[in-house]
Coordinates of C-alpha atoms in Angstrom, one line a residue:
M1 CA 153.3 99.9 -58.8
T2 CA 155.9 97.3 -58.3
A3 CA 155.6 93.7 -59.5
A4 CA 155.4 92.4 -56.0
S5 CA 152.3 94.5 -55.2
S6 CA 150.6 94.5 -58.6
P7 CA 147.3 92.7 -58.8
A8 CA 147.6 89.1 -60.4
V9 CA 145.3 88.3 -63.2
V10 CA 143.3 85.1 -62.6
R11 CA 141.3 83.3 -65.2
E12 CA 138.1 81.6 -64.0
P13 CA 138.1 77.8 -64.4
D14 CA 135.1 78.0 -66.9
G15 CA 137.1 80.3 -69.2
G16 CA 135.0 83.4 -68.3
P17 CA 136.2 86.9 -67.9
V18 CA 139.3 87.5 -65.9
R19 CA 139.3 89.0 -62.4
S20 CA 142.1 90.7 -60.5
G21 CA 143.2 89.9 -56.9
P22 CA 146.2 90.0 -54.7
S23 CA 149.3 88.0 -55.8
R24 CA 150.2 84.8 -54.1
G25 CA 153.2 86.4 -52.5
V26 CA 151.0 89.1 -50.8
L27 CA 148.6 86.4 -49.7
A28 CA 151.5 84.2 -48.3
R29 CA 152.9 87.1 -46.4
A30 CA 149.5 88.1 -44.9
A31 CA 149.0 84.5 -43.8
A32 CA 152.5 84.3 -42.4
G33 CA 152.4 87.5 -40.6
P34 CA 150.5 86.5 -37.4
R35 CA 152.4 83.3 -37.3
T36 CA 155.8 85.1 -37.6
A37 CA 154.7 87.5 -34.9
Y38 CA 153.7 84.7 -32.6
L39 CA 157.0 82.9 -33.1
L40 CA 158.9 86.1 -32.3
Y41 CA 156.7 86.4 -29.2
V42 CA 157.6 82.8 -28.1
A43 CA 161.3 83.4 -28.8
G44 CA 161.2 86.5 -26.7
K45 CA 159.6 84.7 -23.8
L46 CA 162.0 81.8 -24.0
G47 CA 165.0 84.1 -24.1
G48 CA 163.6 86.0 -21.0
A49 CA 163.2 82.6 -19.2
A50 CA 166.8 81.6 -20.0
V51 CA 168.1 84.9 -18.6
S52 CA 165.9 84.4 -15.5
I53 CA 167.5 80.9 -15.0
L54 CA 171.0 82.4 -15.2
A55 CA 170.0 85.1 -12.7
V56 CA 168.7 82.4 -10.4
L57 CA 172.0 80.6 -10.5
V58 CA 174.0 83.6 -9.7
T59 CA 171.6 84.6 -6.9
S60 CA 171.4 81.1 -5.4
F61 CA 175.3 81.0 -5.1
F62 CA 175.9 84.3 -3.6
L63 CA 172.8 84.9 -1.6
F64 CA 173.3 81.9 0.8
R65 CA 177.0 82.6 1.3
I66 CA 176.0 85.5 3.5
I67 CA 174.3 83.2 6.0
P68 CA 176.5 83.2 9.2
G69 CA 178.1 79.9 10.2
D70 CA 180.8 77.4 9.1
P71 CA 179.3 74.3 7.4
V72 CA 182.4 72.2 8.3
K73 CA 182.2 73.2 12.0
A74 CA 178.5 72.6 12.1
M75 CA 178.9 69.0 10.7
T76 CA 181.7 68.3 13.3
R77 CA 179.9 69.8 16.2
N78 CA 180.5 68.1 19.5
R79 CA 183.4 66.1 18.0
A80 CA 187.1 66.3 18.8
V81 CA 188.4 67.5 15.4
S82 CA 191.9 68.8 14.7
P83 CA 192.5 71.9 12.6
E84 CA 194.1 69.6 10.0
Q85 CA 190.9 67.5 9.8
L86 CA 188.9 70.7 9.4
A87 CA 191.1 71.8 6.5
L88 CA 190.8 68.3 4.9
L89 CA 187.0 68.5 5.0
R90 CA 187.0 72.0 3.6
R91 CA 189.3 70.7 0.8
Q92 CA 187.0 67.8 0.1
F93 CA 183.9 70.0 -0.1
G94 CA 185.7 72.5 -2.2
L95 CA 185.3 75.3 0.3
D96 CA 189.0 76.2 0.3
A97 CA 189.0 77.2 -3.4
P98 CA 188.5 80.9 -4.4
V99 CA 184.9 82.1 -4.6
W100 CA 185.0 82.6 -8.4
Q101 CA 186.3 79.1 -8.9
Q102 CA 183.5 77.7 -6.7
F103 CA 181.0 79.8 -8.7
T104 CA 182.1 78.6 -12.1
D105 CA 182.2 74.9 -10.8
Y106 CA 178.7 75.3 -9.4
C107 CA 177.2 76.8 -12.5
G108 CA 178.8 74.2 -14.8
K109 CA 177.5 71.3 -12.7
A110 CA 174.1 72.9 -12.2
L111 CA 173.5 73.3 -15.9
T112 CA 174.2 69.6 -16.4
G113 CA 171.8 68.7 -13.5
D114 CA 174.4 68.0 -10.8
L115 CA 173.4 69.9 -7.8
G116 CA 176.2 68.6 -5.6
I117 CA 176.4 66.6 -2.4
S118 CA 174.5 67.5 0.7
Y119 CA 176.9 68.3 3.7
Q120 CA 174.6 66.8 6.4
F121 CA 172.9 64.0 4.6
H122 CA 176.0 62.9 2.5
A123 CA 173.8 62.2 -0.4
P124 CA 173.3 63.8 -3.9
V125 CA 171.0 66.8 -3.7
G126 CA 169.1 65.7 -6.7
E127 CA 168.2 62.3 -5.0
L128 CA 167.0 64.1 -1.8
I129 CA 164.8 66.4 -3.8
A130 CA 163.3 63.5 -5.8
E131 CA 162.7 61.6 -2.6
R132 CA 160.8 64.5 -0.8
F133 CA 159.0 65.9 -3.9
P134 CA 156.0 63.5 -4.0
A135 CA 155.0 64.6 -0.5
T136 CA 155.1 68.2 -1.4
L137 CA 153.3 67.5 -4.7
L138 CA 150.5 65.8 -2.9
L139 CA 150.0 68.4 -0.2
T140 CA 150.4 71.7 -2.2
G141 CA 149.0 70.2 -5.4
V142 CA 145.6 69.4 -3.7
A143 CA 145.7 72.8 -2.0
V144 CA 146.4 74.7 -5.2
V145 CA 143.6 72.9 -7.1
L146 CA 141.1 73.6 -4.2
Y147 CA 141.9 77.3 -3.6
S148 CA 142.2 78.2 -7.3
A149 CA 138.8 76.8 -8.0
L150 CA 137.3 78.3 -4.9
G151 CA 138.9 81.7 -5.5
L152 CA 137.7 81.8 -9.2
W153 CA 134.2 80.8 -8.3
L154 CA 133.8 83.2 -5.4
G155 CA 135.7 86.0 -7.1
T156 CA 133.3 85.8 -10.1
R157 CA 130.2 85.7 -7.9
S158 CA 131.4 88.7 -5.8
A159 CA 132.2 90.8 -8.7
W160 CA 128.9 90.1 -10.5
R161 CA 127.0 91.0 -7.4
H162 CA 129.4 93.8 -6.2
G163 CA 128.2 95.9 -3.4
Q164 CA 125.7 93.4 -2.1
L165 CA 126.0 91.6 1.3
G166 CA 127.6 88.5 -0.2
D167 CA 130.2 90.5 -1.9
R168 CA 131.1 92.5 1.2
L169 CA 131.2 89.3 3.3
N170 CA 133.4 87.5 0.8
T171 CA 135.8 90.3 0.4
G172 CA 136.1 91.0 4.1
V173 CA 136.9 87.3 4.9
A174 CA 139.4 87.2 2.0
L175 CA 141.3 90.3 3.1
T176 CA 141.4 89.0 6.7
L177 CA 142.8 85.6 5.7
W178 CA 145.1 87.0 3.2
S179 CA 146.7 89.1 6.0
V180 CA 147.1 86.1 8.4
P181 CA 150.6 84.4 8.5
S182 CA 150.2 80.8 7.4
F183 CA 152.4 79.5 10.2
W184 CA 150.1 81.3 12.8
L185 CA 147.0 79.9 11.3
G186 CA 148.5 76.4 11.3
L187 CA 149.5 76.7 14.9
L188 CA 146.0 77.9 15.8
L189 CA 144.4 75.0 13.8
I190 CA 146.7 72.5 15.7
I191 CA 145.6 74.0 19.1
V192 CA 141.9 73.8 18.3
F193 CA 141.6 70.6 16.2
S194 CA 144.6 68.6 17.2
V195 CA 145.2 69.3 20.9
G196 CA 141.5 70.1 21.6
I197 CA 140.2 73.2 23.3
G198 CA 137.1 73.4 25.5
P199 CA 134.4 71.1 24.2
I200 CA 136.3 70.6 20.9
P201 CA 138.2 67.3 21.1
G202 CA 141.4 66.6 19.2
L203 CA 140.3 65.3 15.9
F204 CA 143.4 65.4 13.6
P205 CA 147.1 64.4 14.0
T206 CA 149.4 67.2 15.1
G207 CA 151.9 66.5 12.3
G208 CA 153.6 64.1 9.9
M209 CA 152.2 62.4 6.8
E210 CA 151.2 59.0 8.1
S211 CA 150.9 56.8 11.2
G212 CA 153.1 54.1 9.7
S213 CA 150.9 51.1 10.5
A214 CA 148.1 51.2 7.9
T215 CA 148.3 49.6 4.5
G216 CA 146.2 49.6 1.4
F217 CA 143.1 51.7 1.4
A218 CA 143.5 52.3 5.1
H219 CA 146.9 53.9 4.3
V220 CA 145.2 56.3 1.9
L221 CA 142.7 57.3 4.5
D222 CA 145.5 57.7 7.0
V223 CA 147.4 60.1 4.7
A224 CA 144.2 62.0 3.9
H225 CA 143.6 62.3 7.7
H226 CA 147.0 63.9 8.2
M227 CA 146.5 66.2 5.2
V228 CA 143.3 67.9 6.4
L229 CA 144.8 70.6 8.6
P230 CA 147.8 71.6 6.4
V231 CA 145.6 71.6 3.3
L232 CA 143.0 73.7 5.2
T233 CA 145.7 76.1 6.2
L234 CA 147.0 76.5 2.5
V235 CA 143.5 76.9 1.2
A236 CA 142.4 79.4 3.7
V237 CA 145.4 81.7 3.0
G238 CA 145.7 81.0 -0.7
Y239 CA 142.1 81.3 -2.0
A240 CA 141.9 84.9 -0.8
Q241 CA 144.5 86.2 -3.3
T242 CA 142.8 84.4 -6.3
L243 CA 139.3 85.7 -5.3
L244 CA 140.6 89.3 -5.0
V245 CA 142.4 89.2 -8.3
M246 CA 139.5 87.7 -10.2
R247 CA 137.0 90.1 -8.6
S248 CA 139.1 93.1 -9.6
S249 CA 139.6 91.9 -13.1
L250 CA 135.9 91.1 -13.7
L251 CA 134.8 94.5 -12.3
D252 CA 137.0 96.2 -14.9
E253 CA 135.1 94.3 -17.6
M254 CA 131.6 94.9 -16.3
G255 CA 131.2 98.4 -17.8
S256 CA 132.3 97.3 -21.3
D257 CA 130.1 98.0 -24.3
Y258 CA 130.3 94.4 -25.5
L259 CA 128.4 93.3 -22.3
T260 CA 125.7 95.9 -22.9
T261 CA 125.3 94.6 -26.4
A262 CA 125.2 91.0 -25.3
R263 CA 122.3 92.0 -22.8
A264 CA 120.6 93.9 -25.6
K265 CA 120.5 90.8 -27.7
G266 CA 118.4 89.1 -25.0
L267 CA 121.1 86.9 -23.6
R268 CA 120.5 85.6 -20.1
D269 CA 122.6 87.2 -17.3
A270 CA 124.3 84.0 -16.5
L271 CA 125.2 83.4 -20.1
V272 CA 126.6 86.9 -20.5
R273 CA 128.7 86.3 -17.4
R274 CA 130.0 82.8 -18.4
R275 CA 130.6 83.3 -22.1
H276 CA 131.6 87.0 -22.5
A277 CA 132.7 88.6 -19.2
V278 CA 134.6 85.8 -17.5
P279 CA 136.8 84.8 -20.5
N280 CA 137.9 88.4 -21.0
A281 CA 138.7 88.8 -17.3
L282 CA 140.8 85.6 -17.1
L283 CA 144.2 86.9 -18.1
P284 CA 145.4 88.3 -14.8
T285 CA 143.9 85.3 -13.0
V286 CA 145.6 82.8 -15.4
T287 CA 148.9 84.4 -14.3
M288 CA 147.9 84.0 -10.6
V289 CA 146.9 80.3 -11.2
F290 CA 150.1 79.4 -12.9
I291 CA 152.1 81.1 -10.1
N292 CA 150.2 79.0 -7.7
L293 CA 151.2 75.9 -9.8
G294 CA 154.8 77.0 -9.4
H295 CA 154.3 76.9 -5.7
V296 CA 153.6 73.3 -6.0
A297 CA 157.4 72.6 -6.3
A298 CA 158.2 75.0 -3.4
G299 CA 155.4 73.9 -1.2
S300 CA 155.1 76.0 1.8
I301 CA 158.2 76.0 4.0
L302 CA 156.4 77.4 7.0
V303 CA 153.3 75.2 6.8
E304 CA 155.3 72.1 6.1
S305 CA 157.6 72.9 9.1
V306 CA 154.7 73.6 11.4
F307 CA 152.9 70.3 10.5
S308 CA 156.2 68.3 10.2
W309 CA 155.3 67.4 6.6
P310 CA 158.2 65.4 5.0
G311 CA 158.4 67.6 1.8
L312 CA 160.8 70.0 0.2
G313 CA 159.7 72.8 2.5
G314 CA 160.7 70.9 5.6
L315 CA 163.9 69.9 3.9
F316 CA 164.8 73.5 3.1
Y317 CA 164.1 74.4 6.8
Q318 CA 166.5 71.6 7.9
A319 CA 169.2 72.8 5.6
I320 CA 169.4 76.5 6.7
P321 CA 170.8 76.2 10.3
V322 CA 173.9 74.1 9.1
P323 CA 174.1 75.9 6.5
D324 CA 174.0 73.0 4.0
L325 CA 174.9 75.1 0.9
P326 CA 174.5 72.6 -1.8
L327 CA 171.0 71.5 -0.5
I328 CA 169.9 75.1 0.0
Q329 CA 171.2 76.2 -3.4
G330 CA 169.6 73.1 -5.1
L331 CA 166.2 73.7 -3.5
F332 CA 166.3 77.4 -4.4
V333 CA 167.0 76.7 -8.0
V334 CA 164.2 74.0 -8.1
F335 CA 161.7 76.5 -6.5
A336 CA 162.7 79.4 -8.7
G337 CA 162.9 77.3 -11.8
A338 CA 159.3 76.0 -11.2
M339 CA 158.1 79.6 -11.0
I340 CA 159.9 80.6 -14.1
L341 CA 158.5 77.6 -16.0
M342 CA 154.9 78.3 -14.9
N343 CA 155.2 82.0 -15.8
L344 CA 156.5 80.9 -19.3
L345 CA 153.6 78.6 -19.7
A346 CA 151.2 81.3 -18.7
D347 CA 152.7 83.7 -21.3
L348 CA 152.5 81.0 -24.0
L349 CA 148.8 80.4 -23.1
Y350 CA 147.9 84.1 -23.3
P351 CA 147.5 84.3 -27.2
L352 CA 145.1 81.4 -27.0
L353 CA 142.9 83.3 -24.5
D354 CA 143.3 86.7 -26.2
P355 CA 144.4 86.8 -29.9
R356 CA 145.7 90.3 -29.5
V357 CA 148.6 89.1 -27.3
G358 CA 151.7 88.3 -29.4
R359 CA 150.5 90.1 -32.5

């Protein structure tokens, strides 16, 4: 037996007989083992996130250069511009440089936070994104909170009473709404509740974020009034996915032995569900919730466009026809970066929900 693994002799404080036990080195390694494993787990996830960010930069640069159209000609549409002036504009925007040089310049600036200058708005892309982000955060943030909570609650109820009428009804509605295109549902809600149809009068604005005349608390009510239909559209389409994932995950847990043991101890059914079944079924749903939080940055391009919501989704829609390459690339990096960040946070949260993860 080596010295490192031999038992250490420890004398009792009262001078009594000695006892043997593991050495301090063995105890230290045993205590540091899970911590080291978790640090390696975190380092691996951070490395994966960094690689994903680099992949996003490469994709955002080359993907949008296959969009047909000349940005310079689009900016000078309906104007008498000479070939020399067009060449000057291309030189000013760096479009005359080789692709590899444009790519290296773009990556170098993007890594320092410089996303370039918008072709059509003639303003820094970062400032445009910061200006429109609060509107997107308000709309999609409220929608994500609502449909995540609704999906978790209904998914838990459906799984716990699977096969009953309520479960079949919830699942059928969720599958139907999940298959409905969000822009089509938004247009339908505008026709019914904004324009009015038959005996149903027009109750809500057709688009925009505010009327522009209200102030104070009246302004808050005005914005809330404009949010009803776009939030309803996002919630109707979004809650279905959360419900189905939570239901499937909880159904996988319901035949487990630990639930049978918990019931055998005399625990109430609601307590078994809340304290034992649901926490163990949360991991897939946590991933879904964090992905939904990543959508807060992206918003919903189609829904924002249908309801003329002045957020990042509408800005992205405006940039595509030009094509405004710096703006499209900047928004794509922000959207993808938010998703990568939320997935990273979900991965780091997993060991807190399930100690087996990261060990």
